[in-house]
């Protein structure tokens, strides 16, 4: 039986100020183990807010989020910090690397915070560095490596603790086309090799076509979803058609 890694029910997020803005208006969504899902939608549709609520960056106004049978919003601060480090992996557009640390130290940061033994850290590092092809840059500083290499390092840091769920926000936004393809093939490999469920926000139809399923958010609600099947080119075209129907071309999302 396939386990549900993420279960979202009637998720709502409201920002209050001079004007009250409802970013999410009641989204139901679930993600099962080993599944790879992309989230798309127009600018301001709520897709980043959706990811931020799941990643515990933003607290929902209403509704529930259950990750691997746990409700992160019922945890205290220490429990939540540990939950993020053990259950979740994060990959962002701007890499979020610590520039004063070496590549190796950046990757090991989650394990260092959890006081993992040096032997276990080295074994994990060796495995993930070989998988991502970054053994030769481990002793370098982040300013000495390329954008594509930086994203590989960020991915290594995100998966070194074998999270159940990997969350990615525009992970290819700062990469050239060659690096985009390389990074997305890595995401596919991580999904299949480590059985890691992936939820990824992207504006790029080509990037989204690597996922098994794409959901579209518009005006704070779940508008539509499509599944890849066996024909990736047809899937890409269906993504493009949906984006066009929603009101713009690929670069407007």
PDB file of C-alpha atoms in Angstrom, residues 62-220:
ATOM      1  CA  UNK A  62      -7.188  27.701   8.244  1.00  0.00           C
ATOM      2  CA  UNK A  63      -7.028  24.084   7.164  1.00  0.00           C
ATOM      3  CA  UNK A  64      -4.538  21.338   7.962  1.00  0.00           C
ATOM      4  CA  UNK A  65      -1.168  20.100   6.704  1.00  0.00           C
ATOM      5  CA  UNK A  66      -0.003  16.608   7.669  1.00  0.00           C
ATOM      6  CA  UNK A  67       3.533  15.553   6.662  1.00  0.00           C
ATOM      7  CA  UNK A  68       4.511  11.929   7.212  1.00  0.00           C
ATOM      8  CA  UNK A  69       1.679  11.557   9.759  1.00  0.00           C
ATOM      9  CA  UNK A  70       2.762  14.642  11.729  1.00  0.00           C
ATOM     10  CA  UNK A  71       1.220  18.113  12.024  1.00  0.00           C
ATOM     11  CA  UNK A  72       4.226  20.490  12.074  1.00  0.00           C
ATOM     12  CA  UNK A  73       2.068  23.340  13.365  1.00  0.00           C
ATOM     13  CA  UNK A  74       1.405  21.461  16.603  1.00  0.00           C
ATOM     14  CA  UNK A  75       5.114  21.162  17.415  1.00  0.00           C
ATOM     15  CA  UNK A  76       7.041  23.495  19.707  1.00  0.00           C
ATOM     16  CA  UNK A  77       9.975  25.496  18.326  1.00  0.00           C
ATOM     17  CA  UNK A  78      12.645  22.881  19.102  1.00  0.00           C
ATOM     18  CA  UNK A  79      10.508  20.031  17.762  1.00  0.00           C
ATOM     19  CA  UNK A  80       9.720  22.015  14.617  1.00  0.00           C
ATOM     20  CA  UNK A  81      13.385  22.786  13.973  1.00  0.00           C
ATOM     21  CA  UNK A  82      14.238  19.092  14.275  1.00  0.00           C
ATOM     22  CA  UNK A  83      11.244  18.150  12.115  1.00  0.00           C
ATOM     23  CA  UNK A  84      12.477  20.434   9.328  1.00  0.00           C
ATOM     24  CA  UNK A  85      15.984  18.948   9.516  1.00  0.00           C
ATOM     25  CA  UNK A  86      14.880  15.305   9.539  1.00  0.00           C
ATOM     26  CA  UNK A  87      11.663  15.124   7.501  1.00  0.00           C
ATOM     27  CA  UNK A  88      12.137  17.878   4.916  1.00  0.00           C
ATOM     28  CA  UNK A  89      14.704  18.916   2.328  1.00  0.00           C
ATOM     29  CA  UNK A  90      14.769  22.395   0.804  1.00  0.00           C
ATOM     30  CA  UNK A  91      16.146  23.589  -2.544  1.00  0.00           C
ATOM     31  CA  UNK A  92      15.777  27.238  -3.533  1.00  0.00           C
ATOM     32  CA  UNK A  93      16.473  29.403  -6.569  1.00  0.00           C
ATOM     33  CA  UNK A  94      19.266  31.365  -4.854  1.00  0.00           C
ATOM     34  CA  UNK A  95      20.985  28.248  -3.412  1.00  0.00           C
ATOM     35  CA  UNK A  96      21.078  29.622   0.207  1.00  0.00           C
ATOM     36  CA  UNK A  97      24.624  28.409   0.768  1.00  0.00           C
ATOM     37  CA  UNK A  98      26.805  29.731   3.610  1.00  0.00           C
ATOM     38  CA  UNK A  99      29.672  31.516   1.856  1.00  0.00           C
ATOM     39  CA  UNK A 100      32.064  31.306   4.828  1.00  0.00           C
ATOM     40  CA  UNK A 101      31.919  27.496   4.707  1.00  0.00           C
ATOM     41  CA  UNK A 102      33.426  25.038   2.243  1.00  0.00           C
ATOM     42  CA  UNK A 103      31.233  22.932  -0.033  1.00  0.00           C
ATOM     43  CA  UNK A 104      31.742  19.968   2.300  1.00  0.00           C
ATOM     44  CA  UNK A 105      30.779  21.991   5.386  1.00  0.00           C
ATOM     45  CA  UNK A 106      27.655  23.327   3.660  1.00  0.00           C
ATOM     46  CA  UNK A 107      26.493  19.826   2.783  1.00  0.00           C
ATOM     47  CA  UNK A 108      27.120  18.487   6.287  1.00  0.00           C
ATOM     48  CA  UNK A 109      25.344  21.346   8.046  1.00  0.00           C
ATOM     49  CA  UNK A 110      22.040  19.479   8.724  1.00  0.00           C
ATOM     50  CA  UNK A 111      23.935  16.504  10.189  1.00  0.00           C
ATOM     51  CA  UNK A 112      26.201  18.749  12.273  1.00  0.00           C
ATOM     52  CA  UNK A 113      23.167  20.414  13.836  1.00  0.00           C
ATOM     53  CA  UNK A 114      21.844  16.977  14.829  1.00  0.00           C
ATOM     54  CA  UNK A 115      25.181  15.872  16.335  1.00  0.00           C
ATOM     55  CA  UNK A 116      25.621  12.939  13.948  1.00  0.00           C
ATOM     56  CA  UNK A 117      28.915  11.070  14.505  1.00  0.00           C
ATOM     57  CA  UNK A 118      31.875  11.966  12.289  1.00  0.00           C
ATOM     58  CA  UNK A 119      31.976   8.434  10.857  1.00  0.00           C
ATOM     59  CA  UNK A 120      28.300   8.526   9.839  1.00  0.00           C
ATOM     60  CA  UNK A 121      28.678  12.048   8.417  1.00  0.00           C
ATOM     61  CA  UNK A 122      31.627  11.010   6.266  1.00  0.00           C
ATOM     62  CA  UNK A 123      29.779   7.941   4.974  1.00  0.00           C
ATOM     63  CA  UNK A 124      26.728  10.048   4.073  1.00  0.00           C
ATOM     64  CA  UNK A 125      28.907  12.717   2.449  1.00  0.00           C
ATOM     65  CA  UNK A 126      30.805  10.174   0.368  1.00  0.00           C
ATOM     66  CA  UNK A 127      27.566   8.627  -0.873  1.00  0.00           C
ATOM     67  CA  UNK A 128      25.792  11.861  -1.793  1.00  0.00           C
ATOM     68  CA  UNK A 129      28.895  13.501  -3.315  1.00  0.00           C
ATOM     69  CA  UNK A 130      29.456  10.487  -5.584  1.00  0.00           C
ATOM     70  CA  UNK A 131      25.797  10.423  -6.576  1.00  0.00           C
ATOM     71  CA  UNK A 132      25.848  14.118  -7.517  1.00  0.00           C
ATOM     72  CA  UNK A 133      29.328  14.052  -9.065  1.00  0.00           C
ATOM     73  CA  UNK A 134      30.821  16.742  -6.826  1.00  0.00           C
ATOM     74  CA  UNK A 135      33.671  14.865  -5.108  1.00  0.00           C
ATOM     75  CA  UNK A 136      36.319  17.133  -6.657  1.00  0.00           C
ATOM     76  CA  UNK A 137      34.874  20.402  -5.304  1.00  0.00           C
ATOM     77  CA  UNK A 138      34.239  19.414  -1.673  1.00  0.00           C
ATOM     78  CA  UNK A 139      37.147  21.485  -0.301  1.00  0.00           C
ATOM     79  CA  UNK A 140      36.345  24.580  -2.383  1.00  0.00           C
ATOM     80  CA  UNK A 141      34.521  27.694  -1.215  1.00  0.00           C
ATOM     81  CA  UNK A 142      31.156  28.529  -2.736  1.00  0.00           C
ATOM     82  CA  UNK A 143      32.577  31.532  -4.644  1.00  0.00           C
ATOM     83  CA  UNK A 144      34.959  29.202  -6.490  1.00  0.00           C
ATOM     84  CA  UNK A 145      32.258  27.079  -8.154  1.00  0.00           C
ATOM     85  CA  UNK A 146      29.710  27.616 -10.944  1.00  0.00           C
ATOM     86  CA  UNK A 147      25.952  28.165 -10.598  1.00  0.00           C
ATOM     87  CA  UNK A 148      25.217  24.608 -11.676  1.00  0.00           C
ATOM     88  CA  UNK A 149      27.695  23.265  -9.120  1.00  0.00           C
ATOM     89  CA  UNK A 150      26.184  25.474  -6.413  1.00  0.00           C
ATOM     90  CA  UNK A 151      22.770  23.980  -7.073  1.00  0.00           C
ATOM     91  CA  UNK A 152      24.240  20.464  -6.870  1.00  0.00           C
ATOM     92  CA  UNK A 153      25.729  21.389  -3.501  1.00  0.00           C
ATOM     93  CA  UNK A 154      22.363  22.768  -2.353  1.00  0.00           C
ATOM     94  CA  UNK A 155      20.692  19.537  -3.478  1.00  0.00           C
ATOM     95  CA  UNK A 156      23.322  17.472  -1.651  1.00  0.00           C
ATOM     96  CA  UNK A 157      22.648  19.417   1.558  1.00  0.00           C
ATOM     97  CA  UNK A 158      18.898  18.926   1.059  1.00  0.00           C
ATOM     98  CA  UNK A 159      19.055  15.136   0.670  1.00  0.00           C
ATOM     99  CA  UNK A 160      22.018  14.069   2.830  1.00  0.00           C
ATOM    100  CA  UNK A 161      19.668  13.183   5.705  1.00  0.00           C
ATOM    101  CA  UNK A 162      17.305  11.186   3.424  1.00  0.00           C
ATOM    102  CA  UNK A 163      14.202  13.360   3.892  1.00  0.00           C
ATOM    103  CA  UNK A 164      10.777  11.938   3.132  1.00  0.00           C
ATOM    104  CA  UNK A 165       9.805  15.117   1.278  1.00  0.00           C
ATOM    105  CA  UNK A 166      11.943  17.431  -0.856  1.00  0.00           C
ATOM    106  CA  UNK A 167      10.520  20.931  -1.413  1.00  0.00           C
ATOM    107  CA  UNK A 168      11.907  23.008  -4.283  1.00  0.00           C
ATOM    108  CA  UNK A 169      11.067  26.623  -5.121  1.00  0.00           C
ATOM    109  CA  UNK A 170      12.135  27.606  -8.661  1.00  0.00           C
ATOM    110  CA  UNK A 171      15.266  25.412  -8.345  1.00  0.00           C
ATOM    111  CA  UNK A 172      16.437  26.212 -11.898  1.00  0.00           C
ATOM    112  CA  UNK A 173      15.654  29.936 -11.888  1.00  0.00           C
ATOM    113  CA  UNK A 174      19.320  31.039 -11.804  1.00  0.00           C
ATOM    114  CA  UNK A 175      20.739  28.398 -14.140  1.00  0.00           C
ATOM    115  CA  UNK A 176      21.657  28.297 -17.840  1.00  0.00           C
ATOM    116  CA  UNK A 177      19.855  25.820 -20.106  1.00  0.00           C
ATOM    117  CA  UNK A 178      22.601  23.165 -19.885  1.00  0.00           C
ATOM    118  CA  UNK A 179      22.601  23.294 -16.086  1.00  0.00           C
ATOM    119  CA  UNK A 180      18.770  23.238 -16.018  1.00  0.00           C
ATOM    120  CA  UNK A 181      18.713  19.912 -17.845  1.00  0.00           C
ATOM    121  CA  UNK A 182      21.466  18.477 -15.632  1.00  0.00           C
ATOM    122  CA  UNK A 183      19.753  19.545 -12.386  1.00  0.00           C
ATOM    123  CA  UNK A 184      16.354  18.234 -13.468  1.00  0.00           C
ATOM    124  CA  UNK A 185      17.841  14.868 -14.387  1.00  0.00           C
ATOM    125  CA  UNK A 186      19.281  14.829 -10.862  1.00  0.00           C
ATOM    126  CA  UNK A 187      15.840  15.495  -9.402  1.00  0.00           C
ATOM    127  CA  UNK A 188      14.502  12.540 -11.414  1.00  0.00           C
ATOM    128  CA  UNK A 189      17.345  10.346 -10.154  1.00  0.00           C
ATOM    129  CA  UNK A 190      16.844  11.407  -6.520  1.00  0.00           C
ATOM    130  CA  UNK A 191      13.148  10.646  -6.828  1.00  0.00           C
ATOM    131  CA  UNK A 192      13.806   7.152  -8.211  1.00  0.00           C
ATOM    132  CA  UNK A 193      17.007   6.201  -6.354  1.00  0.00           C
ATOM    133  CA  UNK A 194      16.169   7.447  -2.849  1.00  0.00           C
ATOM    134  CA  UNK A 195      12.359   7.167  -3.191  1.00  0.00           C
ATOM    135  CA  UNK A 196      12.089  10.806  -2.123  1.00  0.00           C
ATOM    136  CA  UNK A 197       8.769  12.528  -2.748  1.00  0.00           C
ATOM    137  CA  UNK A 198       9.282  15.906  -4.459  1.00  0.00           C
ATOM    138  CA  UNK A 199       7.050  18.974  -4.572  1.00  0.00           C
ATOM    139  CA  UNK A 200       8.438  21.685  -6.850  1.00  0.00           C
ATOM    140  CA  UNK A 201       7.185  25.162  -7.746  1.00  0.00           C
ATOM    141  CA  UNK A 202       8.273  26.301 -11.212  1.00  0.00           C
ATOM    142  CA  UNK A 203       7.233  28.740 -13.946  1.00  0.00           C
ATOM    143  CA  UNK A 204       9.014  26.709 -16.649  1.00  0.00           C
ATOM    144  CA  UNK A 205       7.004  24.145 -18.621  1.00  0.00           C
ATOM    145  CA  UNK A 206      10.138  22.199 -19.595  1.00  0.00           C
ATOM    146  CA  UNK A 207      11.168  21.883 -15.935  1.00  0.00           C
ATOM    147  CA  UNK A 208       7.633  20.860 -14.960  1.00  0.00           C
ATOM    148  CA  UNK A 209       7.650  18.128 -17.626  1.00  0.00           C
ATOM    149  CA  UNK A 210      10.137  16.138 -15.521  1.00  0.00           C
ATOM    150  CA  UNK A 211       7.433  15.639 -12.876  1.00  0.00           C
ATOM    151  CA  UNK A 212       4.843  12.849 -12.935  1.00  0.00           C
ATOM    152  CA  UNK A 213       2.010  15.253 -12.214  1.00  0.00           C
ATOM    153  CA  UNK A 214       1.502  18.997 -12.532  1.00  0.00           C
ATOM    154  CA  UNK A 215      -1.059  20.924 -10.501  1.00  0.00           C
ATOM    155  CA  UNK A 216      -2.141  24.430 -11.499  1.00  0.00           C
ATOM    156  CA  UNK A 217      -3.138  27.053  -8.945  1.00  0.00           C
ATOM    157  CA  UNK A 218      -5.066  30.143 -10.011  1.00  0.00           C
ATOM    158  CA  UNK A 219      -6.499  32.870  -7.762  1.00  0.00           C
ATOM    159  CA  UNK A 220      -5.748  30.803  -4.657  1.00  0.00           C
TER     160      UNK A 220
END
